Each structure stands twice: as structure tokens, then as C-alpha cells.
Amino acid sequence: MDTHKLTADALALLRALIATPSVSRSEEAAADTMAQYMDSYGLEYRREANNLWVVAPHYDSARPTLLLNAHIDTVKPVDSWTRNPYSPTLEGDTLYGLGSNDCGGGLVSLLQVFRAMADRPRAYNLIYLASAEEEVSGVNGIRRALPLLPPVSVAIVGEPTGMQPAIAEKGLMVLDLVAHGKSGHAARNEGVNAIYRAMDDMEWIRHYQFDRVSPFLGPTTMQVTVVNAGTQHNVVPDECRMVADVRTNEYYTNQEVYELVCRHVQSDVSARSFHLRSSHIPESHPLVQRCLQMGLKPFGSPTLSDQALMPWPSFKLGPGNSARSHSADEFIRVSEIEQAIATYLKLLDGIEL
């Protein structure tokens, strides 16, 4: 199969997926569509919840394993869409529809690449995984599928990167902080104002600078994004609740940052989770070196993906543009899909992992 045929097949599948609503945690119909197309390609897939994967023939546990991954779920369409988000509309080279860019283009391109590579001689095993609940980091998404896969050595994630390799990705940790005071009558200046105690902690979070700076991701950052306190104007509040958004680079674990915050603030601190960690792949890895030989330019990505849940080296490489994600009138270009398929095939052909 040449890239034109693979692109035509990718486009047909993508149009079918756009026409099938697949908002996170409601991807069953889209997973059914993926399964139907996999059947039509003669692929023997496995399914767990709404995650589907295929292991290429001639699996050998002595060889390294490459995982090709992208997600089938979408965010909810924003109100400013001027088109029907579930109507795949092709205008010239441009295909409009919810999920076309994030991450339908990578999803269908990688599946066609898997088809093309499955029976070729390779020095590595190959797995394709279409995962669910990526947009919400849900428990029934990739976390449910990964324990069922054979051991993986490295992964390519088909998020929209303009087909440039994002070899590092920031992690995410959400912190809930509670500052405590003592209630009293505001007119008599009684009590201890929890807002003022919280302000001290907010100032520390605002100004603290992490000293380990990533060449691709920059520094780890923290932002206070939500503050709630008080019940009425004449009562000194005894509690102030805050939410902080923490974006870690590859030099800090979420647990390490959490412990640092706990040592420096007066507020009680709790982390909603630690599992959305920063991810990266060394520049010396054969896949990154092949990217460089092909003239591709590595960069660092601030946006989160299923990479955060992968314990092995990984990087993002996919068609489309991240700036189009989660936006009204989302689109991808057919030429971007065709270029992606050709680039993936060149990257993977003859590579030794």
C-alpha cells in the first residue's frame, strides 16, 4: 500500500469517527467504529472497556517493543462552533469536525502506519493502542489498558505537534490548600483572618523559583488558580481554600514538589494525585536521532497527554497543530495526514531500538 491509499483509508476512518460522538467517558460508539475498521483491515485486536490494541505478528519477547498510541475521546464542543461539530466537512484540503485535530489525525495515521509495518521485517515488536478517557485522565483509559500489554520499551504518541518531535512534556499536579484562622466580628476586629494567612502562602507560591530548569520545558511552575473564603461581609473568615496548578519539568517528581510546598506554607496541603508526571526521552535515543537525521526539530510541550502515565521513554509526534485543539471549528488538513504517514514510515523503517 502506498501513502495515497493509506491516506484515503485514514480519511475514511476519521470521517466516521467525527460523525460518532466520543466525549470522554462516553466513547463506546467510537470504540465500536474503531473495532469495525480494524476488523475490515484483518487485524486481530483486543478490547478492554473502550481501549483497543493490536500486537503485530511475530512478537518476540527478546526484542524491544514500540508502542504507537493515540486517543479516541474528545472534549465537549464549545458553544462558539459555527458548524456541526459532528458533521465531517471536507472543504478542499481541510477536514472540519470535533476531534479531527486532537487527536483524530494522529489516531488514524498511526493505525495506517501499523498496517503498513505489521508484516515488514523489523528488529522490534510493534503495538498499536487506541486509548480512551485521555482528556480526563480517566481510570478506564490507558491506565486500564497498559497492564494488559506486553512490556513496552518506547512509545510514540500521536498528539498534534506539526510532525515535530516533542521529546519532553510537563507533568501536572493539582494542590488543594486550606488556610485556617479564627472567626470573629469584623466591626470589633476580632478573630484571625484566614484570608491574610492564605495571602502569605499565595505570595510564596507566586515568587518561588525552582532551580532545575529544563532546556526543553523551562522551569517547574506553580499558579494559584482558585480562591474561596468568607460567608458574609461582617464575619472574619476562619477558613480560606485555594487551588494551585503545578506544572513539573522532567527534573522534579510531583511528590518532591508536594513535599517542598508542605515545608514552606502554613496551609494544609493535599494533592489530588501524583500520577500525571513529566515525561521525556533522551536525545540520544535512536528514534530521536533518526528524527534529527530527517531534519525534524525536537521541542518541549507544555500540554499533558497519556505520556504522563507511561513509565517508559516516549515522545509526541503527530499531524495537526496543538493550537487548534479544544477550539471551535477544529480542523485538520488531509495533506497533514499524508505527510504524517510518510514521515512515520521513514522514521520506523529499518530503525534499531
PDB file of N, CA and C in Angstrom, residues 166-171 217 248-250 276-281 301 303-310 312-316:
ATOM      1  N   ALA A 166       8.044  16.221  20.087  1.00  0.00           N
ATOM      2  CA  ALA A 166       8.018  16.806  21.431  1.00  0.00           C
ATOM      3  C   ALA A 166       8.642  15.792  22.379  1.00  0.00           C
ATOM      4  N   ILE A 167       9.920  15.969  22.677  1.00  0.00           N
ATOM      5  CA  ILE A 167      10.663  14.936  23.408  1.00  0.00           C
ATOM      6  C   ILE A 167      10.616  15.132  24.923  1.00  0.00           C
ATOM      7  N   ALA A 168       9.894  16.146  25.367  1.00  0.00           N
ATOM      8  CA  ALA A 168       9.665  16.334  26.804  1.00  0.00           C
ATOM      9  C   ALA A 168       8.277  16.941  26.967  1.00  0.00           C
ATOM     10  N   GLU A 169       7.631  16.592  28.055  1.00  0.00           N
ATOM     11  CA  GLU A 169       6.263  17.063  28.312  1.00  0.00           C
ATOM     12  C   GLU A 169       6.126  17.369  29.791  1.00  0.00           C
ATOM     13  N   LYS A 170       5.524  18.495  30.115  1.00  0.00           N
ATOM     14  CA  LYS A 170       5.342  18.850  31.511  1.00  0.00           C
ATOM     15  C   LYS A 170       4.311  17.962  32.180  1.00  0.00           C
ATOM     16  N   GLY A 171       4.553  17.682  33.464  1.00  0.00           N
ATOM     17  CA  GLY A 171       3.592  16.963  34.274  1.00  0.00           C
ATOM     18  C   GLY A 171       2.608  17.928  34.907  1.00  0.00           C
ATOM     19  N   LEU A 217      11.664  22.329  28.532  1.00  0.00           N
ATOM     20  CA  LEU A 217      10.418  22.675  29.205  1.00  0.00           C
ATOM     21  C   LEU A 217      10.521  23.921  30.072  1.00  0.00           C
ATOM     22  N   THR A 248       5.238  20.404  36.382  1.00  0.00           N
ATOM     23  CA  THR A 248       6.607  19.974  36.658  1.00  0.00           C
ATOM     24  C   THR A 248       7.370  19.688  35.375  1.00  0.00           C
ATOM     25  N   ASN A 249       8.666  20.004  35.390  1.00  0.00           N
ATOM     26  CA  ASN A 249       9.536  19.547  34.310  1.00  0.00           C
ATOM     27  C   ASN A 249      10.119  18.183  34.676  1.00  0.00           C
ATOM     28  N   GLU A 250      10.954  17.643  33.789  1.00  0.00           N
ATOM     29  CA  GLU A 250      11.435  16.275  33.985  1.00  0.00           C
ATOM     30  C   GLU A 250      12.434  16.141  35.129  1.00  0.00           C
ATOM     31  N   LEU A 276       0.305  12.095  37.265  1.00  0.00           N
ATOM     32  CA  LEU A 276       0.471  12.793  35.987  1.00  0.00           C
ATOM     33  C   LEU A 276       1.854  13.453  35.953  1.00  0.00           C
ATOM     34  N   ARG A 277       2.854  12.627  35.782  1.00  0.00           N
ATOM     35  CA  ARG A 277       4.233  13.075  35.903  1.00  0.00           C
ATOM     36  C   ARG A 277       4.774  13.609  34.581  1.00  0.00           C
ATOM     37  N   SER A 278       5.831  14.372  34.665  1.00  0.00           N
ATOM     38  CA  SER A 278       6.534  14.826  33.471  1.00  0.00           C
ATOM     39  C   SER A 278       7.166  13.628  32.769  1.00  0.00           C
ATOM     40  N   SER A 279       7.253  13.707  31.439  1.00  0.00           N
ATOM     41  CA  SER A 279       7.824  12.603  30.676  1.00  0.00           C
ATOM     42  C   SER A 279       8.836  13.146  29.677  1.00  0.00           C
ATOM     43  N   HIS A 280       9.768  12.271  29.286  1.00  0.00           N
ATOM     44  CA  HIS A 280      10.782  12.691  28.324  1.00  0.00           C
ATOM     45  C   HIS A 280      11.462  11.465  27.726  1.00  0.00           C
ATOM     46  N   ILE A 281      12.223  11.717  26.690  1.00  0.00           N
ATOM     47  CA  ILE A 281      13.038  10.686  26.059  1.00  0.00           C
ATOM     48  C   ILE A 281      14.409  11.298  25.805  1.00  0.00           C
ATOM     49  N   SER A 301       6.867  20.224  25.224  1.00  0.00           N
ATOM     50  CA  SER A 301       5.437  20.510  25.166  1.00  0.00           C
ATOM     51  C   SER A 301       4.885  20.829  26.552  1.00  0.00           C
ATOM     52  N   THR A 303       1.647  20.882  27.224  1.00  0.00           N
ATOM     53  CA  THR A 303       0.339  20.263  27.382  1.00  0.00           C
ATOM     54  C   THR A 303       0.458  18.790  27.757  1.00  0.00           C
ATOM     55  N   LEU A 304      -0.510  18.339  28.522  1.00  0.00           N
ATOM     56  CA  LEU A 304      -0.487  16.987  29.071  1.00  0.00           C
ATOM     57  C   LEU A 304      -1.073  15.992  28.079  1.00  0.00           C
ATOM     58  N   SER A 305      -0.597  14.756  28.138  1.00  0.00           N
ATOM     59  CA  SER A 305      -1.135  13.681  27.308  1.00  0.00           C
ATOM     60  C   SER A 305      -1.034  12.372  28.079  1.00  0.00           C
ATOM     61  N   ASP A 306      -1.393  11.265  27.403  1.00  0.00           N
ATOM     62  CA  ASP A 306      -1.260   9.953  28.034  1.00  0.00           C
ATOM     63  C   ASP A 306       0.186   9.574  28.305  1.00  0.00           C
ATOM     64  N   GLN A 307       1.143  10.325  27.764  1.00  0.00           N
ATOM     65  CA  GLN A 307       2.546  10.103  28.117  1.00  0.00           C
ATOM     66  C   GLN A 307       2.763  10.131  29.614  1.00  0.00           C
ATOM     67  N   ALA A 308       1.995  10.981  30.299  1.00  0.00           N
ATOM     68  CA  ALA A 308       2.169  11.140  31.745  1.00  0.00           C
ATOM     69  C   ALA A 308       1.986   9.828  32.490  1.00  0.00           C
ATOM     70  N   LEU A 309       1.295   8.879  31.870  1.00  0.00           N
ATOM     71  CA  LEU A 309       1.006   7.606  32.526  1.00  0.00           C
ATOM     72  C   LEU A 309       1.901   6.481  32.042  1.00  0.00           C
ATOM     73  N   MET A 310       2.882   6.811  31.196  1.00  0.00           N
ATOM     74  CA  MET A 310       3.771   5.795  30.639  1.00  0.00           C
ATOM     75  C   MET A 310       5.086   5.768  31.410  1.00  0.00           C
ATOM     76  N   TRP A 312       7.847   4.357  30.575  1.00  0.00           N
ATOM     77  CA  TRP A 312       8.992   4.156  29.696  1.00  0.00           C
ATOM     78  C   TRP A 312       9.234   5.421  28.871  1.00  0.00           C
ATOM     79  N   PRO A 313      10.357   5.544  28.175  1.00  0.00           N
ATOM     80  CA  PRO A 313      10.603   6.720  27.335  1.00  0.00           C
ATOM     81  C   PRO A 313       9.515   6.864  26.263  1.00  0.00           C
ATOM     82  N   SER A 314       9.148   8.104  25.983  1.00  0.00           N
ATOM     83  CA  SER A 314       8.102   8.354  24.994  1.00  0.00           C
ATOM     84  C   SER A 314       8.259   9.777  24.457  1.00  0.00           C
ATOM     85  N   PHE A 315       7.662  10.008  23.305  1.00  0.00           N
ATOM     86  CA  PHE A 315       7.595  11.374  22.789  1.00  0.00           C
ATOM     87  C   PHE A 315       6.359  11.532  21.924  1.00  0.00           C
ATOM     88  N   LYS A 316       5.932  12.787  21.772  1.00  0.00           N
ATOM     89  CA  LYS A 316       4.760  13.089  20.964  1.00  0.00           C
ATOM     90  C   LYS A 316       5.200  13.460  19.553  1.00  0.00           C
TER      91      LYS A 316
END
